[in-house]
Amino acid sequence: MEKLRKAVNEIAYCKDLTKLSPLHRTLVPVLSFASALYSVALSLRCSLYQSGLIHRNRLAVPLISVGNLTWGGNGKTPMVEFLAFWLADSGISPLILSRGYAGGDETKMLQRHLLGRPVRIGVGANRAATASSFFEKYGYVDPSTVSERLWVGAKGPSHFGSEEIGVAILDDGMQHWSLQRDIEIVMVNGVTLWGNCHLLPLGPLREPLIALKRADVVVIHHADLLSEKKLKDIELMVRDVKESLPIFFTTMAPSHFSDVRNFNSNKPLEALCNTIVLCVSAIGSANAFVQGIKKLGAVYVDQLEFSDHHMFQLTDYDRDPDILKHLNPFEVLVLCSQLKIISRKGITEDGFKKLLKEMLTDIPGRECN
């Protein structure tokens, strides 16, 4: 199964299918047929929502959706974490709504990173029902109070207790159409972009690029690994779809390493200088991870790559601490990184936060369903 996933991934990101190996080309007709069926199902689903035949729920608090158009590696979860930190530090308790995909590994990571902050994490396929259960348990505040609190800042007077939920963040939410959102943030992996521009499973696209018209903000992730020309080309592609879209740029900024035998340990990034490194990953953008490691000064870097959210066995090398401990006598380190907004041509992190504040302030009258 892992080999098949890798083959499909290689096809999805190959812009010239004629250059594929003979074995890979045998898969193209099957994937093309499946992609056509997916396109029909997607169009039907979209029509049902647009016509109102399928009901869309409105939450009692503002909802920020973080999603993408392609599978994996776009920085969705790091952006969710970034937003949760920002809101919590502003005196607002956010609720993260996740479907808990593939055993909930990302949810567990968020829980570790956000420990000690007034952040709630709700897991479940029916995210409207999950949100309702959290509102019943912790309460929620009026959206206008949230807006005021954002502009006052964390040092201002608190208008509500830390238990009450002020904003919901929808993780991987762009295709979760059953919830109405107030802000739609679309993450784009600048390294792999949209692959061969075909829909799943022939290509990596969950929706056609025209879906960017629904976005309120586009974020180009891994922008530090791209040339200025490449960044300009991506901007032009995005603005061809929606000219008025605000575009921001992000990177995963490494902070330190942790030893898997003691996750409370902090090792400096310089620990990799003049070493030989094997990068083990099960993420959507392994190449970006490897490029980042190379920048830290290793003599030689190799990689062992699994598909995103790979369900590891005991014989696999995994980011799971219990399994990584089996790699004795080698030193096994976990790279700790955080999403950072890159300053570029007057576009800054403060500008990003200000834009979100304005969007949350300008929310029209809300009716909860």
mmCIF file of C-alpha atoms in Angstrom:
data_model
loop_
_atom_site.group_PDB
_atom_site.id
_atom_site.type_symbol
_atom_site.label_atom_id
_atom_site.label_comp_id
_atom_site.label_asym_id
_atom_site.label_seq_id
_atom_site.Cartn_x
_atom_site.Cartn_y
_atom_site.Cartn_z
ATOM 1 C CA MET A 1 0.000 0.000 0.000
ATOM 2 C CA GLU A 2 2.846 2.380 0.857
ATOM 3 C CA LYS A 3 4.429 1.785 -2.571
ATOM 4 C CA LEU A 4 1.103 2.482 -4.270
ATOM 5 C CA ARG A 5 0.703 5.744 -2.335
ATOM 6 C CA LYS A 6 4.177 6.838 -3.374
ATOM 7 C CA ALA A 7 3.440 5.994 -7.006
ATOM 8 C CA VAL A 8 0.203 7.999 -6.956
ATOM 9 C CA ASN A 9 2.019 10.908 -5.328
ATOM 10 C CA GLU A 10 4.729 10.859 -8.002
ATOM 11 C CA ILE A 11 2.079 10.920 -10.731
ATOM 12 C CA ALA A 12 0.195 13.753 -9.044
ATOM 13 C CA TYR A 13 3.259 15.984 -8.999
ATOM 14 C CA CYS A 14 4.586 15.097 -12.443
ATOM 15 C CA LYS A 15 3.632 17.909 -14.822
ATOM 16 C CA ASP A 16 4.483 15.862 -17.922
ATOM 17 C CA LEU A 17 2.836 12.436 -17.636
ATOM 18 C CA THR A 18 4.732 11.199 -20.717
ATOM 19 C CA LYS A 19 7.925 11.264 -18.648
ATOM 20 C CA LEU A 20 6.614 8.749 -16.149
ATOM 21 C CA SER A 21 8.053 5.252 -15.947
ATOM 22 C CA PRO A 22 6.164 2.516 -17.879
ATOM 23 C CA LEU A 23 4.890 1.072 -14.593
ATOM 24 C CA HIS A 24 3.534 4.440 -13.449
ATOM 25 C CA ARG A 25 1.914 5.088 -16.824
ATOM 26 C CA THR A 26 -0.174 1.928 -16.448
ATOM 27 C CA LEU A 27 -1.877 3.592 -13.454
ATOM 28 C CA VAL A 28 -2.811 6.793 -15.331
ATOM 29 C CA PRO A 29 -5.984 5.481 -17.098
ATOM 30 C CA VAL A 30 -7.375 4.114 -13.820
ATOM 31 C CA LEU A 31 -6.569 7.332 -11.957
ATOM 32 C CA SER A 32 -8.046 9.422 -14.787
ATOM 33 C CA PHE A 33 -11.332 7.529 -14.607
ATOM 34 C CA ALA A 34 -11.439 7.886 -10.821
ATOM 35 C CA SER A 35 -10.643 11.580 -11.161
ATOM 36 C CA ALA A 36 -13.577 12.036 -13.575
ATOM 37 C CA LEU A 37 -15.939 10.347 -11.110
ATOM 38 C CA TYR A 38 -14.594 12.552 -8.318
ATOM 39 C CA SER A 39 -15.228 15.649 -10.454
ATOM 40 C CA VAL A 40 -18.866 14.658 -11.009
ATOM 41 C CA ALA A 41 -19.402 13.953 -7.300
ATOM 42 C CA LEU A 42 -17.750 17.257 -6.371
ATOM 43 C CA SER A 43 -19.955 19.234 -8.772
ATOM 44 C CA LEU A 44 -23.097 17.524 -7.464
ATOM 45 C CA ARG A 45 -22.155 18.211 -3.849
ATOM 46 C CA CYS A 46 -21.403 21.847 -4.629
ATOM 47 C CA SER A 47 -24.767 22.251 -6.379
ATOM 48 C CA LEU A 48 -26.655 20.780 -3.417
ATOM 49 C CA TYR A 49 -25.057 23.271 -1.035
ATOM 50 C CA GLN A 50 -25.505 26.243 -3.372
ATOM 51 C CA SER A 51 -29.180 25.420 -3.899
ATOM 52 C CA GLY A 52 -29.777 25.134 -0.157
ATOM 53 C CA LEU A 53 -30.892 21.514 -0.376
ATOM 54 C CA ILE A 54 -28.142 20.671 2.112
ATOM 55 C CA HIS A 55 -28.245 22.807 5.237
ATOM 56 C CA ARG A 56 -25.217 24.812 6.363
ATOM 57 C CA ASN A 57 -24.810 25.487 10.088
ATOM 58 C CA ARG A 58 -23.772 28.791 11.637
ATOM 59 C CA LEU A 59 -21.853 28.593 14.918
ATOM 60 C CA ALA A 60 -22.551 30.907 17.840
ATOM 61 C CA VAL A 61 -19.047 32.393 17.588
ATOM 62 C CA PRO A 62 -16.943 33.605 14.639
ATOM 63 C CA LEU A 63 -15.400 30.765 12.651
ATOM 64 C CA ILE A 64 -11.987 30.920 10.980
ATOM 65 C CA SER A 65 -11.431 28.141 8.454
ATOM 66 C CA VAL A 66 -7.889 27.027 7.609
ATOM 67 C CA GLY A 67 -7.745 24.787 4.575
ATOM 68 C CA ASN A 68 -6.160 24.121 1.208
ATOM 69 C CA LEU A 69 -6.794 22.876 -2.300
ATOM 70 C CA THR A 70 -4.346 19.975 -2.266
ATOM 71 C CA TRP A 71 -3.447 17.075 0.011
ATOM 72 C CA GLY A 72 -0.862 17.531 2.793
ATOM 73 C CA GLY A 73 2.160 19.732 3.397
ATOM 74 C CA ASN A 74 0.464 23.102 3.115
ATOM 75 C CA GLY A 75 0.964 24.245 6.692
ATOM 76 C CA LYS A 76 -2.668 24.016 7.787
ATOM 77 C CA THR A 77 -2.053 22.679 11.291
ATOM 78 C CA PRO A 78 0.880 25.052 11.994
ATOM 79 C CA MET A 79 -1.385 27.942 10.960
ATOM 80 C CA VAL A 80 -4.134 26.652 13.274
ATOM 81 C CA GLU A 81 -1.566 26.586 16.088
ATOM 82 C CA PHE A 82 -0.402 30.120 15.180
ATOM 83 C CA LEU A 83 -3.990 31.430 15.329
ATOM 84 C CA ALA A 84 -4.685 29.627 18.616
ATOM 85 C CA PHE A 85 -1.590 31.173 20.226
ATOM 86 C CA TRP A 86 -2.532 34.634 18.954
ATOM 87 C CA LEU A 87 -6.130 34.440 20.145
ATOM 88 C CA ALA A 88 -5.224 32.947 23.539
ATOM 89 C CA ASP A 89 -2.565 35.608 24.103
ATOM 90 C CA SER A 90 -5.180 38.236 23.242
ATOM 91 C CA GLY A 91 -7.404 36.988 26.046
ATOM 92 C CA ILE A 92 -9.739 34.974 23.833
ATOM 93 C CA SER A 93 -10.348 31.246 24.324
ATOM 94 C CA PRO A 94 -10.414 29.537 20.911
ATOM 95 C CA LEU A 95 -11.984 26.191 20.058
ATOM 96 C CA ILE A 96 -10.118 24.130 17.468
ATOM 97 C CA LEU A 97 -12.398 21.823 15.488
ATOM 98 C CA SER A 98 -10.610 18.834 13.957
ATOM 99 C CA ARG A 99 -11.870 15.683 12.293
ATOM 100 C CA GLY A 100 -9.037 13.721 13.980
ATOM 101 C CA TYR A 101 -7.723 12.221 10.757
ATOM 102 C CA ALA A 102 -5.427 9.155 10.846
ATOM 103 C CA GLY A 103 -5.528 8.533 14.554
ATOM 104 C CA GLY A 104 -5.453 12.201 15.486
ATOM 105 C CA ASP A 105 -1.653 12.611 15.414
ATOM 106 C CA GLU A 106 -1.938 16.313 14.589
ATOM 107 C CA THR A 107 -4.476 16.817 17.369
ATOM 108 C CA LYS A 108 -2.123 15.228 19.890
ATOM 109 C CA MET A 109 0.666 17.500 18.687
ATOM 110 C CA LEU A 110 -1.549 20.573 19.111
ATOM 111 C CA GLN A 111 -2.455 19.485 22.632
ATOM 112 C CA ARG A 112 1.238 19.254 23.553
ATOM 113 C CA HIS A 113 2.141 22.599 22.017
ATOM 114 C CA LEU A 114 -0.839 24.501 23.447
ATOM 115 C CA LEU A 115 -0.654 23.011 26.928
ATOM 116 C CA GLY A 116 -1.295 25.627 29.613
ATOM 117 C CA ARG A 117 -3.281 27.984 27.362
ATOM 118 C CA PRO A 118 -7.078 28.365 27.398
ATOM 119 C CA VAL A 119 -7.500 26.482 24.119
ATOM 120 C CA ARG A 120 -10.137 23.780 23.588
ATOM 121 C CA ILE A 121 -9.738 21.052 20.974
ATOM 122 C CA GLY A 122 -12.821 19.269 19.706
ATOM 123 C CA VAL A 123 -12.455 16.133 17.590
ATOM 124 C CA GLY A 124 -15.184 14.579 15.475
ATOM 125 C CA ALA A 125 -16.468 14.251 11.909
ATOM 126 C CA ASN A 126 -19.621 16.261 12.742
ATOM 127 C CA ARG A 127 -17.894 19.446 13.733
ATOM 128 C CA ALA A 128 -21.114 21.400 14.243
ATOM 129 C CA ALA A 129 -22.232 18.879 16.862
ATOM 130 C CA THR A 130 -18.756 18.890 18.412
ATOM 131 C CA ALA A 131 -18.824 22.679 18.685
ATOM 132 C CA SER A 132 -22.299 22.644 20.268
ATOM 133 C CA SER A 133 -21.152 20.220 22.958
ATOM 134 C CA PHE A 134 -18.204 22.486 23.828
ATOM 135 C CA PHE A 135 -20.444 25.572 23.932
ATOM 136 C CA GLU A 136 -22.753 23.779 26.362
ATOM 137 C CA LYS A 137 -19.842 22.783 28.575
ATOM 138 C CA TYR A 138 -17.783 25.993 28.575
ATOM 139 C CA GLY A 139 -20.150 28.685 27.320
ATOM 140 C CA TYR A 140 -19.419 31.255 24.618
ATOM 141 C CA VAL A 141 -19.256 35.011 24.263
ATOM 142 C CA ASP A 142 -20.909 37.554 22.014
ATOM 143 C CA PRO A 143 -18.934 38.185 18.787
ATOM 144 C CA SER A 144 -18.891 41.948 19.418
ATOM 145 C CA THR A 145 -17.101 41.320 22.710
ATOM 146 C CA VAL A 146 -14.487 39.272 20.868
ATOM 147 C CA SER A 147 -13.909 42.110 18.424
ATOM 148 C CA GLU A 148 -13.450 44.616 21.225
ATOM 149 C CA ARG A 149 -11.071 42.314 23.053
ATOM 150 C CA LEU A 150 -8.880 41.874 19.975
ATOM 151 C CA TRP A 151 -8.392 45.608 19.585
ATOM 152 C CA VAL A 152 -7.849 46.231 23.305
ATOM 153 C CA GLY A 153 -5.184 43.534 23.479
ATOM 154 C CA ALA A 154 -4.275 41.000 26.121
ATOM 155 C CA LYS A 155 -3.221 43.694 28.575
ATOM 156 C CA GLY A 156 -6.633 45.328 28.562
ATOM 157 C CA PRO A 157 -9.534 44.515 30.902
ATOM 158 C CA SER A 158 -10.952 41.048 30.447
ATOM 159 C CA HIS A 159 -14.617 40.936 29.435
ATOM 160 C CA PHE A 160 -15.092 37.219 29.896
ATOM 161 C CA GLY A 161 -13.591 34.305 31.705
ATOM 162 C CA SER A 162 -11.040 31.999 30.125
ATOM 163 C CA GLU A 163 -13.584 29.143 30.111
ATOM 164 C CA GLU A 164 -15.907 30.829 27.609
ATOM 165 C CA ILE A 165 -15.169 30.229 23.933
ATOM 166 C CA GLY A 166 -14.723 33.309 21.762
ATOM 167 C CA VAL A 167 -13.636 32.036 18.324
ATOM 168 C CA ALA A 168 -13.712 28.657 16.572
ATOM 169 C CA ILE A 169 -10.897 27.528 14.255
ATOM 170 C CA LEU A 170 -11.788 24.921 11.655
ATOM 171 C CA ASP A 171 -8.734 22.758 10.891
ATOM 172 C CA ASP A 172 -8.653 21.496 7.299
ATOM 173 C CA GLY A 173 -11.935 23.261 6.693
ATOM 174 C CA MET A 174 -12.058 24.439 3.085
ATOM 175 C CA GLN A 175 -14.010 21.414 1.849
ATOM 176 C CA HIS A 176 -16.088 21.155 5.043
ATOM 177 C CA TRP A 177 -19.012 23.053 3.531
ATOM 178 C CA SER A 178 -21.568 22.155 6.199
ATOM 179 C CA LEU A 179 -20.293 25.006 8.393
ATOM 180 C CA GLN A 180 -20.567 28.668 7.447
ATOM 181 C CA ARG A 181 -17.307 30.475 8.038
ATOM 182 C CA ASP A 182 -16.473 34.125 8.637
ATOM 183 C CA ILE A 183 -12.868 33.980 7.418
ATOM 184 C CA GLU A 184 -11.504 31.524 4.848
ATOM 185 C CA ILE A 185 -7.706 31.138 4.962
ATOM 186 C CA VAL A 186 -6.280 28.998 2.161
ATOM 187 C CA MET A 187 -2.774 27.574 2.586
ATOM 188 C CA VAL A 188 -0.648 26.882 -0.503
ATOM 189 C CA ASN A 189 2.516 24.768 -0.508
ATOM 190 C CA GLY A 190 4.873 26.952 -2.529
ATOM 191 C CA VAL A 191 7.317 24.086 -3.112
ATOM 192 C CA THR A 192 4.927 21.599 -4.725
ATOM 193 C CA LEU A 193 2.144 24.065 -5.566
ATOM 194 C CA TRP A 194 -0.746 22.346 -7.404
ATOM 195 C CA GLY A 195 1.211 19.505 -8.995
ATOM 196 C CA ASN A 196 -0.140 18.459 -12.402
ATOM 197 C CA CYS A 197 -3.319 20.540 -11.769
ATOM 198 C CA HIS A 198 -5.611 17.492 -12.001
ATOM 199 C CA LEU A 199 -8.265 16.550 -9.475
ATOM 200 C CA LEU A 200 -7.831 13.627 -7.076
ATOM 201 C CA PRO A 201 -6.562 10.957 -7.466
ATOM 202 C CA LEU A 202 -4.843 11.673 -10.800
ATOM 203 C CA GLY A 203 -3.615 14.936 -9.325
ATOM 204 C CA PRO A 204 -3.402 16.498 -5.849
ATOM 205 C CA LEU A 205 -6.308 18.948 -6.218
ATOM 206 C CA ARG A 206 -9.319 18.557 -3.938
ATOM 207 C CA GLU A 207 -11.080 21.286 -5.940
ATOM 208 C CA PRO A 208 -10.319 23.229 -9.134
ATOM 209 C CA LEU A 209 -8.225 26.398 -8.719
ATOM 210 C CA ILE A 210 -11.357 28.484 -9.294
ATOM 211 C CA ALA A 211 -12.273 27.612 -5.690
ATOM 212 C CA LEU A 212 -9.772 30.280 -4.597
ATOM 213 C CA LYS A 213 -12.601 32.747 -5.271
ATOM 214 C CA ARG A 214 -14.063 31.646 -1.912
ATOM 215 C CA ALA A 215 -10.864 32.559 -0.068
ATOM 216 C CA ASP A 216 -10.469 35.678 2.070
ATOM 217 C CA VAL A 217 -6.724 35.222 2.558
ATOM 218 C CA VAL A 218 -4.114 33.117 0.745
ATOM 219 C CA VAL A 219 -0.896 32.079 2.482
ATOM 220 C CA ILE A 220 2.097 30.808 0.490
ATOM 221 C CA HIS A 221 3.863 28.320 2.776
ATOM 222 C CA HIS A 222 7.593 27.438 2.593
ATOM 223 C CA ALA A 223 8.130 30.783 0.867
ATOM 224 C CA ASP A 224 11.714 30.920 2.200
ATOM 225 C CA LEU A 225 12.620 28.006 -0.086
ATOM 226 C CA LEU A 226 11.466 29.798 -3.242
ATOM 227 C CA SER A 227 13.138 32.300 -5.535
ATOM 228 C CA GLU A 228 11.722 35.785 -5.924
ATOM 229 C CA LYS A 229 10.641 34.940 -9.476
ATOM 230 C CA LYS A 230 8.785 31.829 -8.292
ATOM 231 C CA LEU A 231 6.971 33.851 -5.611
ATOM 232 C CA LYS A 232 5.916 36.450 -8.174
ATOM 233 C CA ASP A 233 4.655 33.707 -10.512
ATOM 234 C CA ILE A 234 2.543 32.200 -7.735
ATOM 235 C CA GLU A 235 1.128 35.612 -6.856
ATOM 236 C CA LEU A 236 0.120 36.134 -10.495
ATOM 237 C CA MET A 237 -1.580 32.719 -10.616
ATOM 238 C CA VAL A 238 -3.571 33.492 -7.470
ATOM 239 C CA ARG A 239 -4.569 36.976 -8.628
ATOM 240 C CA ASP A 240 -5.678 35.599 -11.993
ATOM 241 C CA VAL A 241 -8.395 33.805 -10.036
ATOM 242 C CA LYS A 242 -9.204 36.593 -7.556
ATOM 243 C CA GLU A 243 -7.375 39.878 -7.993
ATOM 244 C CA SER A 244 -8.263 41.366 -4.613
ATOM 245 C CA LEU A 245 -6.957 38.462 -2.503
ATOM 246 C CA PRO A 246 -4.517 39.434 0.289
ATOM 247 C CA ILE A 247 -1.440 37.187 0.020
ATOM 248 C CA PHE A 248 0.958 36.408 2.864
ATOM 249 C CA PHE A 249 4.100 34.280 3.084
ATOM 250 C CA THR A 250 5.140 31.799 5.761
ATOM 251 C CA THR A 251 7.894 29.408 6.745
ATOM 252 C CA MET A 252 8.479 26.784 9.405
ATOM 253 C CA ALA A 253 11.094 28.419 11.628
ATOM 254 C CA PRO A 254 13.100 25.799 13.586
ATOM 255 C CA SER A 255 13.688 26.663 17.240
ATOM 256 C CA HIS A 256 15.438 23.659 18.810
ATOM 257 C CA PHE A 257 15.684 19.871 18.963
ATOM 258 C CA SER A 258 14.209 17.551 21.564
ATOM 259 C CA ASP A 259 15.628 14.132 22.393
ATOM 260 C CA VAL A 260 12.935 11.455 22.116
ATOM 261 C CA ARG A 261 14.099 9.925 25.382
ATOM 262 C CA ASN A 262 13.443 13.220 27.139
ATOM 263 C CA PHE A 263 11.017 15.550 25.392
ATOM 264 C CA ASN A 264 11.689 18.232 28.000
ATOM 265 C CA SER A 265 15.277 18.481 26.783
ATOM 266 C CA ASN A 266 16.245 21.333 24.482
ATOM 267 C CA LYS A 267 19.198 20.995 22.146
ATOM 268 C CA PRO A 268 20.373 23.953 20.044
ATOM 269 C CA LEU A 269 20.098 23.870 16.281
ATOM 270 C CA GLU A 270 23.883 23.947 16.098
ATOM 271 C CA ALA A 271 23.861 20.341 17.364
ATOM 272 C CA LEU A 272 23.548 19.218 13.730
ATOM 273 C CA CYS A 273 26.762 20.896 12.562
ATOM 274 C CA ASN A 274 29.265 18.454 11.020
ATOM 275 C CA THR A 275 26.979 15.441 11.550
ATOM 276 C CA ILE A 276 25.418 12.787 9.330
ATOM 277 C CA VAL A 277 21.610 12.949 9.458
ATOM 278 C CA LEU A 278 18.800 10.613 8.430
ATOM 279 C CA CYS A 279 15.540 12.575 8.088
ATOM 280 C CA VAL A 280 12.587 10.363 8.969
ATOM 281 C CA SER A 281 9.198 11.881 8.136
ATOM 282 C CA ALA A 282 5.536 11.110 7.605
ATOM 283 C CA ILE A 283 4.386 14.551 6.555
ATOM 284 C CA GLY A 284 2.956 16.101 3.435
ATOM 285 C CA SER A 285 6.051 18.069 2.437
ATOM 286 C CA ALA A 286 9.092 15.953 3.253
ATOM 287 C CA ASN A 287 11.351 17.769 0.781
ATOM 288 C CA ALA A 288 10.822 21.082 2.563
ATOM 289 C CA PHE A 289 11.742 19.375 5.846
ATOM 290 C CA VAL A 290 14.940 17.944 4.339
ATOM 291 C CA GLN A 291 15.914 21.293 2.815
ATOM 292 C CA GLY A 292 15.482 22.917 6.215
ATOM 293 C CA ILE A 293 17.740 20.311 7.853
ATOM 294 C CA LYS A 294 20.432 20.861 5.217
ATOM 295 C CA LYS A 295 20.508 24.549 6.134
ATOM 296 C CA LEU A 296 21.490 23.641 9.704
ATOM 297 C CA GLY A 297 24.989 22.523 8.709
ATOM 298 C CA ALA A 298 24.909 18.733 8.487
ATOM 299 C CA VAL A 299 27.740 17.132 6.506
ATOM 300 C CA TYR A 300 25.418 14.638 4.804
ATOM 301 C CA VAL A 301 21.626 14.316 4.803
ATOM 302 C CA ASP A 302 19.628 11.287 3.673
ATOM 303 C CA GLN A 303 15.900 10.725 4.052
ATOM 304 C CA LEU A 304 13.414 7.987 4.864
ATOM 305 C CA GLU A 305 10.045 9.225 3.717
ATOM 306 C CA PHE A 306 6.601 7.800 4.422
ATOM 307 C CA SER A 307 3.269 9.079 3.151
ATOM 308 C CA ASP A 308 1.449 11.754 5.102
ATOM 309 C CA HIS A 309 -0.191 10.339 8.263
ATOM 310 C CA HIS A 310 1.360 6.936 7.597
ATOM 311 C CA MET A 311 0.023 4.344 10.052
ATOM 312 C CA PHE A 312 3.323 3.118 11.458
ATOM 313 C CA GLN A 313 4.130 -0.375 12.617
ATOM 314 C CA LEU A 314 6.658 -1.213 15.314
ATOM 315 C CA THR A 315 9.204 -1.952 12.604
ATOM 316 C CA ASP A 316 8.861 1.546 11.126
ATOM 317 C CA TYR A 317 10.827 4.630 12.048
ATOM 318 C CA ASP A 318 8.235 7.096 13.280
ATOM 319 C CA ARG A 319 7.883 10.474 14.967
ATOM 320 C CA ASP A 320 6.040 8.573 17.705
ATOM 321 C CA PRO A 321 8.389 8.784 20.748
ATOM 322 C CA ASP A 322 7.853 5.158 21.793
ATOM 323 C CA ILE A 323 8.893 3.812 18.404
ATOM 324 C CA LEU A 324 11.784 6.231 17.949
ATOM 325 C CA LYS A 325 13.341 4.902 21.138
ATOM 326 C CA HIS A 326 14.031 1.625 19.305
ATOM 327 C CA LEU A 327 16.700 3.393 17.249
ATOM 328 C CA ASN A 328 19.420 2.890 19.886
ATOM 329 C CA PRO A 329 22.355 3.455 19.820
ATOM 330 C CA PHE A 330 21.757 6.385 17.439
ATOM 331 C CA GLU A 331 20.814 9.799 18.765
ATOM 332 C CA VAL A 332 17.209 10.482 17.765
ATOM 333 C CA LEU A 333 16.116 14.111 17.730
ATOM 334 C CA VAL A 334 12.795 15.753 16.933
ATOM 335 C CA LEU A 335 12.954 19.112 15.169
ATOM 336 C CA CYS A 336 10.707 21.648 16.893
ATOM 337 C CA SER A 337 9.466 24.424 14.607
ATOM 338 C CA GLN A 338 6.775 27.091 14.526
ATOM 339 C CA LEU A 339 5.039 28.824 11.665
ATOM 340 C CA LYS A 340 6.397 32.304 11.047
ATOM 341 C CA ILE A 341 5.055 34.980 8.723
ATOM 342 C CA ILE A 342 7.820 36.315 6.480
ATOM 343 C CA SER A 343 8.125 40.064 6.059
ATOM 344 C CA ARG A 344 8.097 40.855 2.353
ATOM 345 C CA LYS A 345 7.414 44.121 0.542
ATOM 346 C CA GLY A 346 5.668 45.696 3.519
ATOM 347 C CA ILE A 347 3.681 42.529 4.303
ATOM 348 C CA THR A 348 4.300 41.622 7.943
ATOM 349 C CA GLU A 349 2.978 39.485 10.786
ATOM 350 C CA ASP A 350 1.420 42.575 12.362
ATOM 351 C CA GLY A 351 -0.313 43.287 9.061
ATOM 352 C CA PHE A 352 -1.679 39.745 8.979
ATOM 353 C CA LYS A 353 -3.075 40.028 12.506
ATOM 354 C CA LYS A 354 -4.527 43.468 11.776
ATOM 355 C CA LEU A 355 -6.320 42.127 8.707
ATOM 356 C CA LEU A 356 -7.860 39.290 10.738
ATOM 357 C CA LYS A 357 -8.953 41.766 13.413
ATOM 358 C CA GLU A 358 -10.659 43.905 10.768
ATOM 359 C CA MET A 359 -12.392 40.873 9.257
ATOM 360 C CA LEU A 360 -13.637 39.719 12.662
ATOM 361 C CA THR A 361 -14.823 43.266 13.428
ATOM 362 C CA ASP A 362 -16.732 43.602 10.141
ATOM 363 C CA ILE A 363 -18.764 40.417 10.552
ATOM 364 C CA PRO A 364 -22.401 41.280 9.750
ATOM 365 C CA GLY A 365 -25.319 40.338 11.971
ATOM 366 C CA ARG A 366 -25.087 36.639 12.732
ATOM 367 C CA GLU A 367 -27.953 34.190 13.081
ATOM 368 C CA CYS A 368 -27.154 30.852 14.687
ATOM 369 C CA ASN A 369 -28.788 27.783 13.125
#
